CSV table of C-alpha atoms and ligand atoms in Angstrom, one decimal:
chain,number,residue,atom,x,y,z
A,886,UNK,CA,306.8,160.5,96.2
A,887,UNK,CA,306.7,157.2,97.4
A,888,UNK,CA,304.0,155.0,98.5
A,889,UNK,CA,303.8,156.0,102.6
A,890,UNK,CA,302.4,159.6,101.3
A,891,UNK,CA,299.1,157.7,100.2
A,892,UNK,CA,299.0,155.9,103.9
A,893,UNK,CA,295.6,157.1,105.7
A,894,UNK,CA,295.9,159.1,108.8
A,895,UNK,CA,296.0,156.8,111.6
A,896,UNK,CA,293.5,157.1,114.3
A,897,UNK,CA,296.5,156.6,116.5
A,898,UNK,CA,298.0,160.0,115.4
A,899,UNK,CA,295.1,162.0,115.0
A,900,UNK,CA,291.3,160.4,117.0
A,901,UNK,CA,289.5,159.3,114.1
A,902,UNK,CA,286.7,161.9,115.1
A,903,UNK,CA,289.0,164.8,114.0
A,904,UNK,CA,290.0,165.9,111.1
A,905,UNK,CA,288.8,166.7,107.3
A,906,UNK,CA,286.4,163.5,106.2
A,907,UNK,CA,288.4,161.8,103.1
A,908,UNK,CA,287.5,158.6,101.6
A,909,UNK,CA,289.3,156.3,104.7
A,910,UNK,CA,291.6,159.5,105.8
A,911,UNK,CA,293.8,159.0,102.4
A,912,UNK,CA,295.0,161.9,101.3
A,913,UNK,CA,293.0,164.1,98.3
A,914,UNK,CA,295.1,163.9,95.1
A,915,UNK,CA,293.1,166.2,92.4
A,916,UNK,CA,292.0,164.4,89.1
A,917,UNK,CA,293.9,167.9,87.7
A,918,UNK,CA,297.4,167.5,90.4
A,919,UNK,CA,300.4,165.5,88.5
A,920,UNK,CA,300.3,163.6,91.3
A,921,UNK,CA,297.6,161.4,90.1
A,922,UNK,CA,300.0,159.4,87.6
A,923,UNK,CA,301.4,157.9,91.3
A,924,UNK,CA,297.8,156.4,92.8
A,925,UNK,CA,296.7,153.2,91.8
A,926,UNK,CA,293.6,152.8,93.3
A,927,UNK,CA,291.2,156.4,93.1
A,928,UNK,CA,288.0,156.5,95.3
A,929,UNK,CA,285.6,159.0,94.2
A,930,UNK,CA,282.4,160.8,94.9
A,931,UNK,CA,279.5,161.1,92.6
A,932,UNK,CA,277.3,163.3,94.0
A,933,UNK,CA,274.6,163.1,91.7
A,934,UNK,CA,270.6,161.6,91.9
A,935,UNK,CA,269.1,162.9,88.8
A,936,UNK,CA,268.2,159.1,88.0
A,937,UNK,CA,266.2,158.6,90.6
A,938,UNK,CA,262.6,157.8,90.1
A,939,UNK,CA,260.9,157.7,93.8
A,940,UNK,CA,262.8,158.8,96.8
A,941,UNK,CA,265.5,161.0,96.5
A,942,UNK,CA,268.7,161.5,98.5
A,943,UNK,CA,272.2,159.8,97.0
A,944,UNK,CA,273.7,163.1,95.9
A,945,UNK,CA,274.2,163.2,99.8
A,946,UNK,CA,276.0,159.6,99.9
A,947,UNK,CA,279.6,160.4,98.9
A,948,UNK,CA,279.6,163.4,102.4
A,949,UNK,CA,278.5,160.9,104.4
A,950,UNK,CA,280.7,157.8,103.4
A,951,UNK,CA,283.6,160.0,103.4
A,952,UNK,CA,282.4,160.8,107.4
A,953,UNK,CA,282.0,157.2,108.2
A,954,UNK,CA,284.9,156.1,106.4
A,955,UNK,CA,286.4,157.6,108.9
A,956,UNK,CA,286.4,154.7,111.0
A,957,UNK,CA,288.0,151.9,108.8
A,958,UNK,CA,291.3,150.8,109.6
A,959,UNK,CA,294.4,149.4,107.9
A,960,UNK,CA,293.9,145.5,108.0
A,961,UNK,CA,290.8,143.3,107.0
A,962,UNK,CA,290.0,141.5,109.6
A,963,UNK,CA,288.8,138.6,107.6
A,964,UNK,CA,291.0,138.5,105.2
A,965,UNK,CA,294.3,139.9,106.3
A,966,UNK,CA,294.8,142.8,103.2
A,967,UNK,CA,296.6,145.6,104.1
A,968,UNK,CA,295.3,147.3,100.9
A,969,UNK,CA,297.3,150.4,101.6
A,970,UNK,CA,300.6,149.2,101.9
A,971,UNK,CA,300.0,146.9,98.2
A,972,UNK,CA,298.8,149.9,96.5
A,973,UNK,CA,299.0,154.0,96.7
A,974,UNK,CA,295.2,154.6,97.3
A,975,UNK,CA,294.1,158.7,97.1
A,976,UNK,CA,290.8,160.5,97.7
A,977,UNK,CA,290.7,162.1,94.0
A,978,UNK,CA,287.7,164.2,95.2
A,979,UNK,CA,284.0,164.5,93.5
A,980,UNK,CA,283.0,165.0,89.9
A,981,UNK,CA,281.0,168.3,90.0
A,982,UNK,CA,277.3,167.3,88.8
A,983,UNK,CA,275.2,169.5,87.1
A,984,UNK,CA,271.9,168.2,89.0
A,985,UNK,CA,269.3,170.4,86.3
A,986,UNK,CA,270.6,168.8,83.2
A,987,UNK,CA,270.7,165.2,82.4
A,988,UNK,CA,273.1,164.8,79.6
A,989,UNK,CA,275.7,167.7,80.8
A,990,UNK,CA,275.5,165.4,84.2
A,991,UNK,CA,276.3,162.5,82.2
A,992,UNK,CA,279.3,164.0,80.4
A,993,UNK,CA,281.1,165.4,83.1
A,994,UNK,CA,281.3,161.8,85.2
A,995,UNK,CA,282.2,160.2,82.2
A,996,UNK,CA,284.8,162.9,81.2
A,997,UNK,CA,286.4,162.9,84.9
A,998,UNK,CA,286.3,159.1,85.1
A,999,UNK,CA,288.3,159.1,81.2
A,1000,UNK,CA,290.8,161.3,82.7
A,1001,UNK,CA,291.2,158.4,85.6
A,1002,UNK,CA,291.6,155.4,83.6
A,1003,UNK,CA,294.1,157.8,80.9
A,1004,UNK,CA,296.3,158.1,84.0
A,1005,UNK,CA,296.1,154.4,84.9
A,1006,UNK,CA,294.1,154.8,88.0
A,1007,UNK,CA,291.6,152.3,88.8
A,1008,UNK,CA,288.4,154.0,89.8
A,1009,UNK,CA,286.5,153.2,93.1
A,1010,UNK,CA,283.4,155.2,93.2
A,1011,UNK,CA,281.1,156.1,95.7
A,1012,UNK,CA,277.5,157.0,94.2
A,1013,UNK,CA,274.9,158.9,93.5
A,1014,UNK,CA,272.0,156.7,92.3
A,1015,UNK,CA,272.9,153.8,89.9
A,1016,UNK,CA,272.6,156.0,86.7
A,1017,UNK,CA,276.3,156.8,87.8
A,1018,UNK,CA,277.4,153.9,87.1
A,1019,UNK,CA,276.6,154.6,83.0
A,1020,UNK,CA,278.9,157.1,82.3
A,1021,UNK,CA,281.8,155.7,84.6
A,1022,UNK,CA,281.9,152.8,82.0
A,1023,UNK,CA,281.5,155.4,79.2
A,1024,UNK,CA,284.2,156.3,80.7
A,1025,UNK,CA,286.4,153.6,81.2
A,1026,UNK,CA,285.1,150.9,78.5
A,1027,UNK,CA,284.2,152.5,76.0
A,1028,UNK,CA,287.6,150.4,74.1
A,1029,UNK,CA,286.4,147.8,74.6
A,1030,UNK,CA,283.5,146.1,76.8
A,1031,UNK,CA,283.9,144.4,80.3
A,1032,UNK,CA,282.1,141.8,82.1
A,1033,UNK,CA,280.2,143.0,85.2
A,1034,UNK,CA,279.3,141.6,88.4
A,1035,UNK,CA,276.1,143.2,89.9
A,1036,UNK,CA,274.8,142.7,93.3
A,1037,UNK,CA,271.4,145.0,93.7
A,1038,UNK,CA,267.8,143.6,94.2
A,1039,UNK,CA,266.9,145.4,91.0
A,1040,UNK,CA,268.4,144.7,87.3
A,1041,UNK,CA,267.9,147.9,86.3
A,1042,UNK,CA,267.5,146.6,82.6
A,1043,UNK,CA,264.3,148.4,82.1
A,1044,UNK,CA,264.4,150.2,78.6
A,1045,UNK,CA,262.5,153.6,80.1
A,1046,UNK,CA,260.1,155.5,81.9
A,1047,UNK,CA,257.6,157.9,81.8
A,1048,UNK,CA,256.8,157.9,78.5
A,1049,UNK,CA,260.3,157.5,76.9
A,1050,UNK,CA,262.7,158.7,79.0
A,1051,UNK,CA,266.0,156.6,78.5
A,1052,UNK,CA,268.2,157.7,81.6
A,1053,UNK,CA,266.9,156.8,84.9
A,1054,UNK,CA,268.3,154.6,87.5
A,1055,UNK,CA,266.1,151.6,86.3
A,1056,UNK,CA,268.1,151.4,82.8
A,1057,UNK,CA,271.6,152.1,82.5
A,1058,UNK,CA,272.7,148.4,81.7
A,1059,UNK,CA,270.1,148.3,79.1
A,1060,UNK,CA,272.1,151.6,77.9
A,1061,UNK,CA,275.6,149.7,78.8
A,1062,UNK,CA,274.6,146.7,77.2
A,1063,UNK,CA,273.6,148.5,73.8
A,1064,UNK,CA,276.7,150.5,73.9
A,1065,UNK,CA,278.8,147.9,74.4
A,1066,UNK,CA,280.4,149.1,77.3
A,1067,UNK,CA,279.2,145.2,78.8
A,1068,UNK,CA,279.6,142.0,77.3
A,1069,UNK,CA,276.6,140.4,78.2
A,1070,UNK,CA,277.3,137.0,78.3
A,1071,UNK,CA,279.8,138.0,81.2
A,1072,UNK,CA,277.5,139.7,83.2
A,1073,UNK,CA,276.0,138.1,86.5
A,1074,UNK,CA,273.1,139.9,88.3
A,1075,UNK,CA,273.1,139.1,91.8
A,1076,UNK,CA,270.2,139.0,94.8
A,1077,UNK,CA,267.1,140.3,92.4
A,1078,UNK,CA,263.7,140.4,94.2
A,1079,UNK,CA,260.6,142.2,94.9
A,1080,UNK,CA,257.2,143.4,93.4
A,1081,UNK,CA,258.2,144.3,89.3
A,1082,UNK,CA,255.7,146.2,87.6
A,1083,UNK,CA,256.0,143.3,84.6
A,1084,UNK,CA,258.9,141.2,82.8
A,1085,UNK,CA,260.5,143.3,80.8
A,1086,UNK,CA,263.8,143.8,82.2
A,1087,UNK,CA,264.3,139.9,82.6
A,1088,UNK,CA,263.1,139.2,79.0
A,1089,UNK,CA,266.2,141.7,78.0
A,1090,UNK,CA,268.2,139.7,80.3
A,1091,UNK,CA,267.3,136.2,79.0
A,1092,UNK,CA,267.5,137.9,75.4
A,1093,UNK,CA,271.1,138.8,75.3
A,1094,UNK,CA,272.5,136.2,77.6
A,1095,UNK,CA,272.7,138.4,81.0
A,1096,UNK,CA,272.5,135.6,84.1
A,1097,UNK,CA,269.9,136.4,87.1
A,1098,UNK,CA,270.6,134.9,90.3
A,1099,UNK,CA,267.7,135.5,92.2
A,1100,UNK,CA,267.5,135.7,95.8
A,1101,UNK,CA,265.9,132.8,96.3
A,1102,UNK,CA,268.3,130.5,94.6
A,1103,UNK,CA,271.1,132.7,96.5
A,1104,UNK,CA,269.9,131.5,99.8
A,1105,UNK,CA,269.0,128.2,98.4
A,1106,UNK,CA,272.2,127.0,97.2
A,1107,UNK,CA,274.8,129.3,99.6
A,1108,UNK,CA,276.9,132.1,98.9
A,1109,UNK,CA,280.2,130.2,97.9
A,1110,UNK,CA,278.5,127.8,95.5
A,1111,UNK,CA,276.9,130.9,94.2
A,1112,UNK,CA,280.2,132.8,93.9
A,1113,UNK,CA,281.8,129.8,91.9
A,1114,UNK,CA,279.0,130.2,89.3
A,1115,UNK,CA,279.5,133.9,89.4
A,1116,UNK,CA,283.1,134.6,89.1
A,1117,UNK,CA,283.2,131.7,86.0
A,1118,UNK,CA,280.8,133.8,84.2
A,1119,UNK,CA,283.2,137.0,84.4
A,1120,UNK,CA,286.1,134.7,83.8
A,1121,UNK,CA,289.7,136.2,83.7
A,1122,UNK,CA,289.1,139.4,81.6
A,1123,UNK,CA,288.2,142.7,83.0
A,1124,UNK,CA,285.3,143.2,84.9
A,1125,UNK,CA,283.5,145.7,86.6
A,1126,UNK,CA,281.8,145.7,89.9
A,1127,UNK,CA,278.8,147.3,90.5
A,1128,UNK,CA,277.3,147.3,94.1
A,1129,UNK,CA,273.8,148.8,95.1
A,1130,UNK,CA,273.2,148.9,98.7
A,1131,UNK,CA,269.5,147.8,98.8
A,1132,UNK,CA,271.1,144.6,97.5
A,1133,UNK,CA,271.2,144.1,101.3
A,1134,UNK,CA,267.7,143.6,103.5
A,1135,UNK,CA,266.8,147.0,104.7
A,1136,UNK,CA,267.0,145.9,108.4
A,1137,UNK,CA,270.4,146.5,108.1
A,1138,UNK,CA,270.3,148.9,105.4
A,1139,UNK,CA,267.4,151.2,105.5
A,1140,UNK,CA,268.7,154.4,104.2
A,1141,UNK,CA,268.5,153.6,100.5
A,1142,UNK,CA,265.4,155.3,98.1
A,1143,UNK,CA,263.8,151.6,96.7
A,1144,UNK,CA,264.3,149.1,99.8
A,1145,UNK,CA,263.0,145.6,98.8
A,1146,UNK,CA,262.6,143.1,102.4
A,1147,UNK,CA,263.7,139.5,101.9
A,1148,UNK,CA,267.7,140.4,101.5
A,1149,UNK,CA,271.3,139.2,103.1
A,1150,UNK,CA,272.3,140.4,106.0
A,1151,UNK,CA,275.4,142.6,106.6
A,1152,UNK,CA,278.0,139.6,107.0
A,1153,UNK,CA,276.5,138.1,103.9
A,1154,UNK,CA,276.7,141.8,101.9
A,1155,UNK,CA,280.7,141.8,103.1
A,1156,UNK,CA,281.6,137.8,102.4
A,1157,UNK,CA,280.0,138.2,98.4
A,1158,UNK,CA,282.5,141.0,98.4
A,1159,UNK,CA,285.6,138.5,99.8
A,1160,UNK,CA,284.3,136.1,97.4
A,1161,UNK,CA,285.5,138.3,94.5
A,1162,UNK,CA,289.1,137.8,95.3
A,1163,UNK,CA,290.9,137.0,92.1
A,1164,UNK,CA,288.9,138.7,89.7
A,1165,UNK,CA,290.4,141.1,87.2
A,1166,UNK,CA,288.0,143.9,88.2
A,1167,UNK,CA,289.2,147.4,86.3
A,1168,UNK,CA,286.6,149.6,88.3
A,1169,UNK,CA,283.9,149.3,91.3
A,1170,UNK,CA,281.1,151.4,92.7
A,1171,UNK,CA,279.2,151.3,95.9
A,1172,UNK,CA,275.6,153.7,94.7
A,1173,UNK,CA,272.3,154.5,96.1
A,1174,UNK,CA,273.2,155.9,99.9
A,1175,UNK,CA,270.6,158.3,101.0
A,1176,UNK,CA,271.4,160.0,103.8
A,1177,UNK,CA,267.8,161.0,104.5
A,1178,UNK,CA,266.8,157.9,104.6
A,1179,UNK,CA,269.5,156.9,106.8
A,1180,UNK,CA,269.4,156.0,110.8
A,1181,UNK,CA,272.2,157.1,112.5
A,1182,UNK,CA,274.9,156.6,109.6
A,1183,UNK,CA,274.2,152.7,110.0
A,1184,UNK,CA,273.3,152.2,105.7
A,1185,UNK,CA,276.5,154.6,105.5
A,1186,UNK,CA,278.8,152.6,107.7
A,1187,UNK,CA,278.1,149.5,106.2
A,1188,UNK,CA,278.5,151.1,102.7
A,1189,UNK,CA,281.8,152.2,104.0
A,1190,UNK,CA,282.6,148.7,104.7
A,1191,UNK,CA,281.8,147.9,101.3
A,1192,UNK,CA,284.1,150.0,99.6
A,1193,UNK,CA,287.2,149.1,101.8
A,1194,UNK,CA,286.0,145.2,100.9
A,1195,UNK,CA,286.2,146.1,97.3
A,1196,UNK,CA,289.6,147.9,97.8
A,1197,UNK,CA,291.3,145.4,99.2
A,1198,UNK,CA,290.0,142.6,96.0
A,1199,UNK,CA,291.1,145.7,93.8
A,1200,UNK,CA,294.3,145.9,95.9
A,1201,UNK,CA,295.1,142.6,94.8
A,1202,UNK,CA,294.3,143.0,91.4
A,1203,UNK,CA,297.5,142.3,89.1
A,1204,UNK,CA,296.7,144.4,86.7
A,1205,UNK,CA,297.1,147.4,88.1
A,1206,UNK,CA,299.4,150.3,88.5
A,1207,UNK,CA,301.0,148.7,91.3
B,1818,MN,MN1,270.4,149.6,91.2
B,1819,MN,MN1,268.4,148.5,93.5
């Protein structure tokens, strides 16, 4: 096979209206086909919201990125990747969740995601609530641990919640961290804000060398300067990046289940992403889409956007398959 079978349909060929939705209109590669030794680049759904603590709705997010992915193209406009012509890119379809038991949801995402990174593919995955992202570092750290940069307005460093209850999506970086699935000292937390119910999650932070970048010294000193900081702190070894879309102000974002007011815009939300560029970034994620929350696909297009930002940094990644 060679690499044109992994270009998207164009909406030249075929309106962009018609059709069956894949991630960007790439063609679906199962994690089981033999095919999947040729993609470099794997964008998958995680339909799963069993970490979610208040309003509920991301196991819809990966159905409705896939509809408004739809409408992304084959250039960035800002930054002139053509991320489908540097790398094979494939829709490798959703992990199947198990949404009435915790730890059997846990194991199958990290199980598909192991089978991902055994085959060389680097993972792009479209969440799901941030617990998601736990198990896709089980599953492709667990060698050894990555630096991570994490744009959310939460640090979701919390140890638990009601009453001892270890796996929400308020903790799973305190899990990663004790793992040692992150090296903490390589970790940047990007854009935090809002009411907190105390310190706790910070004190973790400050205790095992995590960096906040709150979103008051974000605006303060610009997003370049910020961006500097951020990508010295990850350095040249792998990283992971981790995106939650209420990182971005709910004006342009609403249809997320823990909104906090007081955050970027949508060009800001995209330039962080350009601002990666470089990195050595071995996985991504784009998490908390609700679709109920949503307002006419607008949280879901601009999550879209997200993840064809973050394919075209991984696209450029030298590390990879390619
Ligand atoms: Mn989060
Ligand atoms: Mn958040």
């Amino acid at each position: 096979m060679t690499s044109t079978d992994y270009t998207p349909v164009s909406g030249m060929d075929l309106p962009r209206f018609a059709g069956i939705p894949t991630f960007m209109r790439l063609p679906h590669v199962p994690v089981t086909s033999d095919q999947l030794s040729e993609v470099d680049i794997g964008l998958i759904g995680v339909p799963w919201d069993s970490g979610t603590t208040n309003r509920p709705g991301p196991r819809h997010g990966p159905r409705q990125l896939r509809d408004l992915s739809t409408m992304i193209r084959a250039q960035n406009g800002a930054t002139g990747v053509r991320p489908f012509e540097a790398v094979n890119c494939a829709d490798l379809g959703d992990v199947s969740p198990n949404p009435v038991d915790m730890q059997d949801g846990l194991n199958r995402v990290q199980e598909f995601f192991a089978k991902v990174k055994a085959a060389g593919v680097l993972p792009l995955m479209a969440g799901g609530d941030h617990l998601c992202s736990l198990p896709v570092l089980r599953g492709i750290a667990s060698d050894s641990p990555v630096g991570m940069v994490h744009f959310d307005s939460h640090t979701d460093l919390f140890d638990s919640y009601f009453d001892g209850n270890r796996y929400t999506h308020g903790t799973p970086f305190r899990r990663a961290v004790e793992e040692n699935l992150l090296d903490p000292e390589r970790v940047v937390q990007i854009g935090i804000r809002g009411t907190a119910y105390d310190r706790e999650d910070c004190d973790f932070a400050d205790a095992v060398g995590i960096r906040i970048i709150r979103i008051e010294e974000f605006f303060k000193r610009g997003i370049a300067d910020v961006m500097v900081e951020a990508r010295e702190i990850v350095g040249a070894s792998p990283c992971y990046v981790s995106y939650d879309i209420d990182f971005i102000d709910p004006t342009f974002a609403p249809g997320t289940g823990t909104p906090e007011v007081g955050g970027p815009n949508s060009f800001e939300a995209l330039q962080v992403v350009r601002e990666l560029q470089g990195l050595n970034v071995v996985g991504a994620d784009l998490v908390e889409v609700s679709p109920p929350f949503d307002m006419n696909g607008m949280t879901a297009w601009l999550g879209a956007s997200l993840m064809f930002e973050l394919l075209c940094v991984m696209s450029q990644v030298p590390s990879g398959n390619a």
